[in-house]
């Protein structure tokens, strides 16, 4: 295992080796920009990620980079947690360095043991099965429906065995999943625990309550491609006092993210803002990525894609990240309103172009992290089609059943279709 300094040194060597590639990428981008300028096309399209980063977040990141005295001040984290529970109408919350870590805390709290089975959607992000694998839990993949890309209740019933202990359901793309109530009822009847994966759905509501308050516990993500953004970060939530005490046990033994990590993360706020949000991102993005090349940090490492637990996994959130979270929370309702307004435009586009909009189940208020539709398989491969037609860069979540890694998931025909045909439009274009 390598320590943090070695890790950074290793990354720096990789960056040095990657300079030619970086220069090539910048050159290619700028050549494209010149072509766009000549042909009168727009220089930017709405970004799929980091939509909620603004200049005020950059100011916060710079302030924390300049003055490091409060980096270990956990009262700011406590303030973030109490703001989140108030806003989310929940009882207990714990802030970690990723939704995936918050999920690991939930797994620990539920007392799941090696040999237990958990049912997961066969269309998910690889860090979700990873968290169960790290704990030695057996994973059973279940097919999804294609209305909201959530677990399909009829398939789910068939997957339950005497070893099943828990179901993980997700509200993908910010849509409240179609079979939500039926899954909760089934779990109750069978004595199974429910974990709600709200990584895409912070702020979505069902029957007037925020999702994440219906199962036994839930987790949220503030990774840079999500509803709100601290570059990396996540929250575990429960309304059950006993589970909260167990999550607290996990939380108390979790180390804080270290200084090298925090430094990189704060720089990534700046990088992401100039790459994805600033109106001049067509050139400022490249400039910033060159300037801070050594600070660039990916959310999911190669190790995680390969199924290994990285050294930095399992950490608690430090003050600078919580300060960003507090600022993002102030804006989240406004951005979620923008997402719903944007979705109306995509609804209209679907109607005009013969595509089916995602389902909004009765009594639900989605938040549309992205606006997913099923298209012909060749269109998922063809970014120029989307640039020409809806005029955006399409998102390709997910290109495998366990995005972005490839794991064997069999017997999930709807998930197979989603992998080949689901594209997503940006959630915020207004
Ligand atoms: C469906 C889903 N669940 C969980 C996660 C994990 O969240 P985080 O990146 O904060 O660990 C992600 C994204 O990474 C996701 O897409």
Short mmCIF file of C-alpha atoms and ligand atoms in Angstrom, two decimals:
data_model
loop_
_atom_site.label_atom_id
_atom_site.label_comp_id
_atom_site.label_asym_id
_atom_site.label_seq_id
_atom_site.Cartn_x
_atom_site.Cartn_y
_atom_site.Cartn_z
CA UNK A 1 0.00 0.00 0.00
CA UNK A 2 1.33 3.49 -0.79
CA UNK A 3 0.96 6.52 1.43
CA UNK A 4 -0.48 9.87 0.39
CA UNK A 5 2.86 11.54 -0.45
CA UNK A 6 4.01 8.61 -2.50
CA UNK A 7 0.63 8.60 -4.16
CA UNK A 8 1.03 12.27 -5.13
CA UNK A 9 4.60 11.71 -6.36
CA UNK A 10 3.35 8.80 -8.43
CA UNK A 11 0.57 10.94 -9.85
CA UNK A 12 3.02 13.74 -10.70
CA UNK A 13 5.16 11.29 -12.67
CA UNK A 14 2.03 10.16 -14.52
CA UNK A 15 1.14 13.79 -15.25
CA UNK A 16 4.63 14.47 -16.60
CA UNK A 17 4.31 11.44 -18.83
CA UNK A 18 0.88 12.70 -19.88
CA UNK A 19 2.04 16.19 -20.88
CA UNK A 20 2.20 15.38 -24.59
CA UNK A 21 -1.35 14.01 -24.40
CA UNK A 22 -2.55 17.09 -22.51
CA UNK A 23 -0.97 19.44 -25.03
CA UNK A 24 -2.48 17.42 -27.89
CA UNK A 25 -5.93 17.62 -26.25
CA UNK A 26 -5.71 21.37 -25.76
CA UNK A 27 -4.51 21.84 -29.34
CA UNK A 28 -7.36 19.72 -30.67
CA UNK A 29 -9.96 21.59 -28.57
CA UNK A 30 -8.75 24.95 -29.72
CA UNK A 31 -8.64 23.83 -33.37
CA UNK A 32 -12.28 22.78 -32.98
CA UNK A 33 -13.06 26.17 -31.47
CA UNK A 34 -11.55 27.95 -34.46
CA UNK A 35 -13.63 25.78 -36.80
CA UNK A 36 -16.75 26.55 -34.76
CA UNK A 37 -16.00 30.27 -34.87
CA UNK A 38 -15.51 30.20 -38.64
CA UNK A 39 -18.73 28.27 -39.22
CA UNK A 40 -20.75 30.46 -36.82
CA UNK A 41 -21.45 27.65 -34.36
CA UNK A 42 -21.60 28.13 -30.60
CA UNK A 43 -18.32 27.70 -28.73
CA UNK A 44 -19.94 26.05 -25.73
CA UNK A 45 -22.76 23.64 -25.04
CA UNK A 46 -24.43 23.17 -21.63
CA UNK A 47 -22.27 21.05 -19.36
CA UNK A 48 -23.37 17.73 -17.98
CA UNK A 49 -21.36 18.13 -14.79
CA UNK A 50 -20.59 20.83 -12.22
CA UNK A 51 -23.71 22.78 -13.19
CA UNK A 52 -24.13 24.23 -9.69
CA UNK A 53 -20.60 25.62 -9.30
CA UNK A 54 -20.47 29.40 -9.34
CA UNK A 55 -17.95 32.13 -8.68
CA UNK A 56 -18.94 32.15 -4.98
CA UNK A 57 -17.80 28.52 -4.65
CA UNK A 58 -14.47 29.41 -6.26
CA UNK A 59 -14.09 32.28 -3.79
CA UNK A 60 -14.71 29.86 -0.91
CA UNK A 61 -12.20 27.35 -2.29
CA UNK A 62 -9.55 30.07 -2.69
CA UNK A 63 -10.18 31.41 0.81
CA UNK A 64 -9.66 27.95 2.32
CA UNK A 65 -6.54 27.39 0.24
CA UNK A 66 -5.08 30.65 1.47
CA UNK A 67 -5.83 30.17 5.15
CA UNK A 68 -5.45 26.60 6.36
CA UNK A 69 -5.85 27.22 10.09
CA UNK A 70 -9.44 25.93 10.28
CA UNK A 71 -9.02 22.83 8.14
CA UNK A 72 -9.50 20.63 11.23
CA UNK A 73 -12.40 22.66 12.67
CA UNK A 74 -15.16 20.07 12.91
CA UNK A 75 -17.75 22.62 14.09
CA UNK A 76 -18.17 23.65 10.43
CA UNK A 77 -18.91 20.05 9.53
CA UNK A 78 -21.45 19.88 12.36
CA UNK A 79 -23.08 23.03 11.00
CA UNK A 80 -23.28 21.48 7.51
CA UNK A 81 -24.80 18.30 8.92
CA UNK A 82 -27.42 20.17 10.91
CA UNK A 83 -28.33 22.35 7.89
CA UNK A 84 -28.69 19.23 5.77
CA UNK A 85 -30.99 17.37 8.19
CA UNK A 86 -33.13 20.48 8.53
CA UNK A 87 -33.40 20.91 4.76
CA UNK A 88 -33.87 17.18 4.12
CA UNK A 89 -36.46 16.76 6.89
CA UNK A 90 -34.43 13.89 8.37
CA UNK A 91 -33.31 13.03 11.89
CA UNK A 92 -29.64 12.00 11.61
CA UNK A 93 -26.93 12.70 9.07
CA UNK A 94 -23.19 11.98 8.83
CA UNK A 95 -20.84 13.59 6.30
CA UNK A 96 -18.19 11.50 4.54
CA UNK A 97 -15.84 11.89 1.60
CA UNK A 98 -18.23 10.23 -0.85
CA UNK A 99 -21.66 8.72 -1.28
CA UNK A 100 -19.85 5.38 -1.57
CA UNK A 101 -18.32 5.83 1.91
CA UNK A 102 -21.72 6.85 3.30
CA UNK A 103 -23.04 3.60 1.78
CA UNK A 104 -20.27 1.64 3.53
CA UNK A 105 -21.37 3.28 6.79
CA UNK A 106 -24.98 2.16 6.11
CA UNK A 107 -23.81 -1.40 5.39
CA UNK A 108 -21.92 -1.42 8.69
CA UNK A 109 -24.90 0.03 10.57
CA UNK A 110 -27.31 -2.55 9.19
CA UNK A 111 -25.04 -5.29 10.51
CA UNK A 112 -24.80 -7.04 7.14
CA UNK A 113 -22.39 -9.95 7.37
CA UNK A 114 -20.32 -11.99 4.90
CA UNK A 115 -22.62 -14.58 3.38
CA UNK A 116 -25.68 -12.31 3.51
CA UNK A 117 -27.26 -11.40 0.19
CA UNK A 118 -28.22 -7.93 -0.96
CA UNK A 119 -30.24 -7.14 -4.08
CA UNK A 120 -28.91 -4.33 -6.29
CA UNK A 121 -30.15 -2.87 -9.59
CA UNK A 122 -28.26 -4.42 -12.53
CA UNK A 123 -27.66 -0.90 -13.82
CA UNK A 124 -25.61 1.09 -11.36
CA UNK A 125 -22.31 2.76 -10.64
CA UNK A 126 -19.45 0.39 -9.83
CA UNK A 127 -18.75 2.01 -6.48
CA UNK A 128 -22.10 0.69 -5.22
CA UNK A 129 -21.31 -3.04 -5.66
CA UNK A 130 -17.75 -2.24 -4.52
CA UNK A 131 -19.01 -1.07 -1.11
CA UNK A 132 -20.79 -4.43 -0.63
CA UNK A 133 -17.82 -6.38 -1.95
CA UNK A 134 -15.48 -4.63 0.49
CA UNK A 135 -17.77 -5.86 3.31
CA UNK A 136 -17.91 -9.41 1.92
CA UNK A 137 -21.66 -9.29 1.17
CA UNK A 138 -23.00 -11.39 -1.73
CA UNK A 139 -24.54 -9.31 -4.49
CA UNK A 140 -27.60 -10.39 -6.46
CA UNK A 141 -28.33 -8.16 -9.45
CA UNK A 142 -31.95 -7.56 -10.37
CA UNK A 143 -33.35 -6.14 -13.61
CA UNK A 144 -34.68 -2.60 -13.88
CA UNK A 145 -37.79 -1.13 -15.53
CA UNK A 146 -37.29 1.29 -18.38
CA UNK A 147 -39.68 4.03 -17.21
CA UNK A 148 -37.43 5.39 -14.45
CA UNK A 149 -34.50 2.90 -14.55
CA UNK A 150 -35.29 1.67 -11.02
CA UNK A 151 -35.65 -1.89 -9.69
CA UNK A 152 -38.50 -3.80 -11.34
CA UNK A 153 -40.81 -5.12 -8.62
CA UNK A 154 -41.81 -8.30 -10.49
CA UNK A 155 -38.17 -9.27 -11.04
CA UNK A 156 -37.27 -8.26 -7.50
CA UNK A 157 -39.77 -10.67 -5.94
CA UNK A 158 -38.10 -13.54 -7.82
CA UNK A 159 -34.64 -12.65 -6.49
CA UNK A 160 -35.44 -12.96 -2.79
CA UNK A 161 -33.92 -16.04 -1.12
CA UNK A 162 -33.62 -17.08 2.55
CA UNK A 163 -30.19 -15.37 2.54
CA UNK A 164 -31.48 -11.98 1.37
CA UNK A 165 -31.08 -9.32 4.06
CA UNK A 166 -31.40 -6.03 2.21
CA UNK A 167 -32.49 -4.27 -0.97
CA UNK A 168 -30.71 -1.27 -2.40
CA UNK A 169 -33.07 0.79 -4.52
CA UNK A 170 -32.04 3.88 -6.44
CA UNK A 171 -33.73 7.02 -7.75
CA UNK A 172 -31.62 7.25 -10.87
CA UNK A 173 -31.16 10.49 -12.80
CA UNK A 174 -33.19 12.23 -10.07
CA UNK A 175 -36.44 10.41 -10.93
CA UNK A 176 -38.40 8.85 -8.08
CA UNK A 177 -38.34 5.17 -9.05
CA UNK A 178 -41.52 3.72 -10.53
CA UNK A 179 -41.99 0.83 -8.07
CA UNK A 180 -40.93 2.75 -4.97
CA UNK A 181 -43.97 2.07 -2.81
CA UNK A 182 -44.28 -1.56 -3.96
CA UNK A 183 -40.59 -2.18 -3.10
CA UNK A 184 -40.98 -0.65 0.36
CA UNK A 185 -44.07 -2.82 0.98
CA UNK A 186 -42.34 -5.97 -0.28
CA UNK A 187 -39.34 -5.32 1.97
CA UNK A 188 -41.62 -4.83 4.95
CA UNK A 189 -43.51 -8.06 4.23
CA UNK A 190 -40.26 -10.02 3.87
CA UNK A 191 -38.44 -8.40 6.80
CA UNK A 192 -35.74 -6.90 4.56
CA UNK A 193 -33.82 -3.69 5.12
CA UNK A 194 -33.98 -0.95 2.49
CA UNK A 195 -31.09 1.35 1.56
CA UNK A 196 -32.09 4.25 -0.68
CA UNK A 197 -29.39 5.30 -3.14
CA UNK A 198 -30.17 9.01 -3.49
CA UNK A 199 -26.83 9.85 -5.13
CA UNK A 200 -28.70 11.36 -8.11
CA UNK A 201 -31.80 12.52 -6.30
CA UNK A 202 -30.99 15.00 -3.54
CA UNK A 203 -34.16 17.05 -3.09
CA UNK A 204 -36.54 14.79 -5.06
CA UNK A 205 -39.82 14.25 -3.22
CA UNK A 206 -42.47 11.61 -2.87
CA UNK A 207 -45.78 12.47 -1.23
CA UNK A 208 -44.30 15.75 -0.03
CA UNK A 209 -41.25 14.16 1.69
CA UNK A 210 -37.70 14.10 0.44
CA UNK A 211 -36.54 10.71 -0.84
CA UNK A 212 -34.09 9.04 1.49
CA UNK A 213 -36.58 9.28 4.34
CA UNK A 214 -38.57 6.19 3.35
CA UNK A 215 -36.15 3.27 3.69
CA UNK A 216 -34.09 2.29 6.74
CA UNK A 217 -31.20 4.47 5.67
CA UNK A 218 -30.03 6.41 2.64
CA UNK A 219 -27.03 8.08 1.11
CA UNK A 220 -26.52 11.18 -1.01
CA UNK A 221 -23.62 12.34 -3.14
CA UNK A 222 -22.11 15.78 -3.68
CA UNK A 223 -19.53 14.49 -6.17
CA UNK A 224 -18.87 16.94 -9.01
CA UNK A 225 -21.38 15.42 -11.45
CA UNK A 226 -24.27 15.39 -9.00
CA UNK A 227 -27.20 17.59 -7.89
CA UNK A 228 -24.97 19.65 -5.62
CA UNK A 229 -21.24 19.81 -5.66
CA UNK A 230 -18.36 19.65 -3.23
CA UNK A 231 -16.20 17.91 -5.88
CA UNK A 232 -16.31 14.82 -3.70
CA UNK A 233 -18.50 14.12 -0.71
CA UNK A 234 -21.48 12.21 0.55
CA UNK A 235 -23.97 11.95 3.37
CA UNK A 236 -25.51 9.00 5.21
CA UNK A 237 -29.01 9.60 6.58
CA UNK A 238 -31.38 7.68 8.82
CA UNK A 239 -34.44 8.40 10.92
CA UNK A 240 -33.80 5.38 13.14
CA UNK A 241 -31.98 6.14 16.41
CA UNK A 242 -30.37 2.68 16.70
CA UNK A 243 -29.06 2.79 13.14
CA UNK A 244 -27.81 6.31 13.74
CA UNK A 245 -25.81 5.08 16.73
CA UNK A 246 -24.21 2.40 14.54
CA UNK A 247 -23.43 4.85 11.72
CA UNK A 248 -21.84 7.05 14.37
CA UNK A 249 -19.57 4.15 15.38
CA UNK A 250 -18.33 3.90 11.78
CA UNK A 251 -18.03 7.71 11.57
CA UNK A 252 -16.03 8.00 14.79
CA UNK A 253 -13.38 5.54 13.64
CA UNK A 254 -13.12 7.07 10.14
CA UNK A 255 -10.07 9.32 9.63
CA UNK A 256 -10.51 12.80 8.22
CA UNK A 257 -9.44 13.40 4.64
CA UNK A 258 -5.77 14.45 4.76
CA UNK A 259 -4.28 17.79 3.75
CA UNK A 260 -2.97 16.67 0.35
CA UNK A 261 -6.43 15.42 -0.51
CA UNK A 262 -8.14 18.60 0.69
CA UNK A 263 -5.69 20.77 -1.24
CA UNK A 264 -6.41 18.88 -4.45
CA UNK A 265 -10.11 18.89 -3.88
CA UNK A 266 -10.21 22.67 -3.40
CA UNK A 267 -8.17 23.14 -6.58
CA UNK A 268 -10.65 20.90 -8.36
CA UNK A 269 -13.45 23.31 -7.50
CA UNK A 270 -11.49 25.95 -9.45
CA UNK A 271 -10.63 23.58 -12.31
CA UNK A 272 -14.23 22.36 -12.63
CA UNK A 273 -15.70 25.86 -12.54
CA UNK A 274 -13.48 27.03 -15.40
CA UNK A 275 -13.86 23.77 -17.33
CA UNK A 276 -17.58 23.29 -17.06
CA UNK A 277 -19.39 26.40 -15.90
CA UNK A 278 -17.67 29.67 -16.77
CA UNK A 279 -19.05 31.22 -20.01
CA UNK A 280 -15.45 31.38 -21.30
CA UNK A 281 -14.88 27.68 -20.57
CA UNK A 282 -14.05 27.02 -24.23
CA UNK A 283 -10.57 28.46 -23.54
CA UNK A 284 -10.40 29.05 -19.77
CA UNK A 285 -11.04 25.35 -19.17
CA UNK A 286 -7.94 24.36 -21.09
CA UNK A 287 -5.87 27.10 -19.49
CA UNK A 288 -6.90 26.05 -15.98
CA UNK A 289 -6.36 22.36 -16.63
CA UNK A 290 -2.82 23.14 -17.84
CA UNK A 291 -2.12 25.41 -14.89
CA UNK A 292 -3.35 22.93 -12.27
CA UNK A 293 -2.49 19.69 -14.07
CA UNK A 294 -0.83 18.25 -10.97
CA UNK A 295 -3.93 18.89 -8.85
CA UNK A 296 -6.38 17.00 -10.99
CA UNK A 297 -8.29 14.38 -9.04
CA UNK A 298 -10.63 11.71 -10.35
CA UNK A 299 -13.65 10.59 -8.34
CA UNK A 300 -13.34 6.92 -9.18
CA UNK A 301 -9.80 5.61 -9.37
CA UNK A 302 -8.49 2.80 -11.57
CA UNK A 303 -8.20 0.72 -8.37
CA UNK A 304 -11.91 1.16 -7.69
CA UNK A 305 -12.78 0.30 -11.27
CA UNK A 306 -10.82 -2.90 -10.77
CA UNK A 307 -12.77 -3.60 -7.59
CA UNK A 308 -10.01 -2.80 -5.08
CA UNK A 309 -10.44 -0.65 -2.00
CA UNK A 310 -8.17 2.40 -2.36
CA UNK A 311 -6.05 3.58 0.53
CA UNK A 312 -7.98 6.86 0.83
CA UNK A 313 -11.38 5.12 1.07
CA UNK A 314 -13.53 5.45 4.19
CA UNK A 315 -12.80 9.01 5.24
CA UNK A 316 -14.87 11.65 6.98
CA UNK A 317 -15.52 15.09 5.58
CA UNK A 318 -13.24 17.94 6.73
CA UNK A 319 -14.20 21.59 7.28
CA UNK A 320 -13.31 23.09 3.84
CA UNK A 321 -15.50 20.54 2.05
CA UNK A 322 -18.35 21.14 4.50
CA UNK A 323 -18.02 24.90 3.91
CA UNK A 324 -18.53 24.26 0.19
CA UNK A 325 -21.48 22.01 1.03
CA UNK A 326 -23.07 24.75 3.12
CA UNK A 327 -22.82 27.16 0.20
CA UNK A 328 -24.23 24.61 -2.23
CA UNK A 329 -27.16 23.90 0.11
CA UNK A 330 -28.11 27.57 -0.06
CA UNK A 331 -28.53 27.24 -3.83
CA UNK A 332 -29.86 23.71 -4.19
CA UNK A 333 -33.59 24.56 -4.32
CA UNK A 334 -33.00 27.19 -6.94
CA UNK A 335 -30.96 24.83 -9.11
CA UNK A 336 -33.50 22.03 -8.68
CA UNK A 337 -36.21 24.43 -9.86
CA UNK A 338 -34.05 25.18 -12.91
CA UNK A 339 -33.70 21.44 -13.52
CA UNK A 340 -37.47 21.01 -13.53
CA UNK A 341 -37.86 23.97 -15.90
CA UNK A 342 -35.22 22.49 -18.21
CA UNK A 343 -37.04 19.14 -18.15
CA UNK A 344 -40.13 20.84 -19.58
CA UNK A 345 -38.07 21.83 -22.62
CA UNK A 346 -36.84 18.26 -23.01
CA UNK A 347 -40.45 17.00 -22.66
CA UNK A 348 -41.37 19.24 -25.56
CA UNK A 349 -38.35 18.06 -27.55
CA UNK A 350 -39.40 14.42 -26.99
CA UNK A 351 -42.92 15.18 -28.14
CA UNK A 352 -41.64 16.89 -31.31
CA UNK A 353 -39.16 14.14 -32.09
CA UNK A 354 -41.09 10.99 -31.22
CA UNK A 355 -39.21 9.94 -28.08
CA UNK A 356 -40.74 8.89 -24.76
CA UNK A 357 -40.06 11.17 -21.79
CA UNK A 358 -39.03 9.57 -18.49
CA UNK A 359 -41.92 8.70 -16.20
CA UNK A 360 -42.89 10.98 -13.34
CA UNK A 361 -44.79 8.76 -10.92
CA UNK A 362 -47.90 10.19 -9.23
CA UNK A 363 -47.18 12.28 -6.10
CA UNK A 364 -43.51 12.65 -6.99
CA UNK A 365 -41.33 15.67 -7.69
CA UNK A 366 -38.17 14.64 -9.55
CA UNK A 367 -35.00 16.69 -9.64
CA UNK A 368 -33.65 15.61 -13.08
CA UNK A 369 -29.95 15.34 -12.42
CA UNK A 370 -30.09 14.36 -16.07
CA UNK A 371 -32.99 13.83 -18.47
CA UNK A 372 -32.75 10.22 -19.68
CA UNK A 373 -34.36 8.84 -22.84
CA UNK A 374 -33.98 5.69 -24.89
CA UNK A 375 -32.74 6.23 -28.43
CA UNK A 376 -31.61 4.00 -31.27
CA UNK A 377 -28.32 2.28 -30.26
CA UNK A 378 -26.31 4.00 -33.00
CA UNK A 379 -27.35 7.41 -31.65
CA UNK A 380 -25.78 6.64 -28.27
CA UNK A 381 -22.49 6.19 -30.11
CA UNK A 382 -22.88 9.34 -32.18
CA UNK A 383 -22.20 12.58 -30.33
CA UNK A 384 -22.58 14.58 -33.56
CA UNK A 385 -26.22 13.54 -33.81
CA UNK A 386 -26.94 15.18 -30.44
CA UNK A 387 -24.84 18.24 -31.17
CA UNK A 388 -26.83 18.73 -34.38
CA UNK A 389 -30.32 17.88 -33.12
CA UNK A 390 -31.05 18.82 -29.53
CA UNK A 391 -27.86 20.91 -29.75
CA UNK A 392 -26.17 19.50 -26.65
CA UNK A 393 -23.50 17.07 -25.63
CA UNK A 394 -25.32 13.92 -24.62
CA UNK A 395 -24.46 12.08 -21.49
CA UNK A 396 -23.90 8.37 -21.83
CA UNK A 397 -24.61 7.23 -18.27
CA UNK A 398 -24.36 4.28 -18.18
CA UNK A 399 -22.20 2.51 -20.80
CA UNK A 400 -22.02 -0.70 -18.78
CA UNK A 401 -24.14 -2.35 -16.08
CA UNK A 402 -21.66 -1.23 -13.42
CA UNK A 403 -20.51 2.06 -14.90
CA UNK A 404 -17.75 2.84 -15.70
CA UNK A 405 -16.33 -0.63 -15.00
CA UNK A 406 -17.45 -3.86 -16.60
CA UNK A 407 -18.68 -6.60 -14.28
CA UNK A 408 -20.62 -9.64 -15.26
CA UNK A 409 -24.34 -8.89 -14.88
CA UNK A 410 -26.57 -11.50 -16.48
CA UNK A 411 -30.33 -11.99 -16.70
CA UNK A 412 -31.14 -8.27 -16.77
CA UNK A 413 -32.51 -7.66 -20.31
CA UNK A 414 -33.88 -4.18 -19.56
CA UNK A 415 -30.55 -3.15 -18.10
CA UNK A 416 -28.94 -4.47 -21.32
CA UNK A 417 -31.24 -2.14 -23.30
CA UNK A 418 -30.45 0.83 -21.06
CA UNK A 419 -26.71 0.22 -21.48
CA UNK A 420 -27.08 0.28 -25.27
CA UNK A 421 -29.78 2.91 -25.66
CA UNK A 422 -30.10 5.28 -22.72
CA UNK A 423 -28.67 8.73 -23.27
CA UNK A 424 -29.17 11.74 -21.03
CA UNK A 425 -29.58 15.41 -21.67
CA UNK A 426 -28.07 17.96 -19.29
CA UNK A 427 -30.25 18.76 -16.29
CA UNK A 428 -29.55 22.49 -16.25
CA UNK A 429 -29.53 24.49 -19.47
CA UNK A 430 -31.46 27.52 -18.28
C1 LIG B 1 -26.09 5.67 -8.81
C2 LIG B 1 -24.91 6.08 -7.99
N1 LIG B 1 -24.82 5.68 -6.72
C3 LIG B 1 -23.77 6.02 -5.94
C4 LIG B 1 -22.76 6.81 -6.41
C5 LIG B 1 -21.60 7.13 -5.51
O1 LIG B 1 -21.52 8.47 -5.14
P1 LIG B 1 -20.08 9.11 -4.82
O2 LIG B 1 -19.42 9.41 -6.12
O3 LIG B 1 -20.37 10.35 -4.02
O4 LIG B 1 -19.34 8.11 -4.02
C6 LIG B 1 -22.82 7.26 -7.75
C7 LIG B 1 -21.80 8.12 -8.36
O5 LIG B 1 -20.66 8.14 -8.28
C8 LIG B 1 -23.91 6.88 -8.56
O6 LIG B 1 -23.99 7.27 -9.83
#
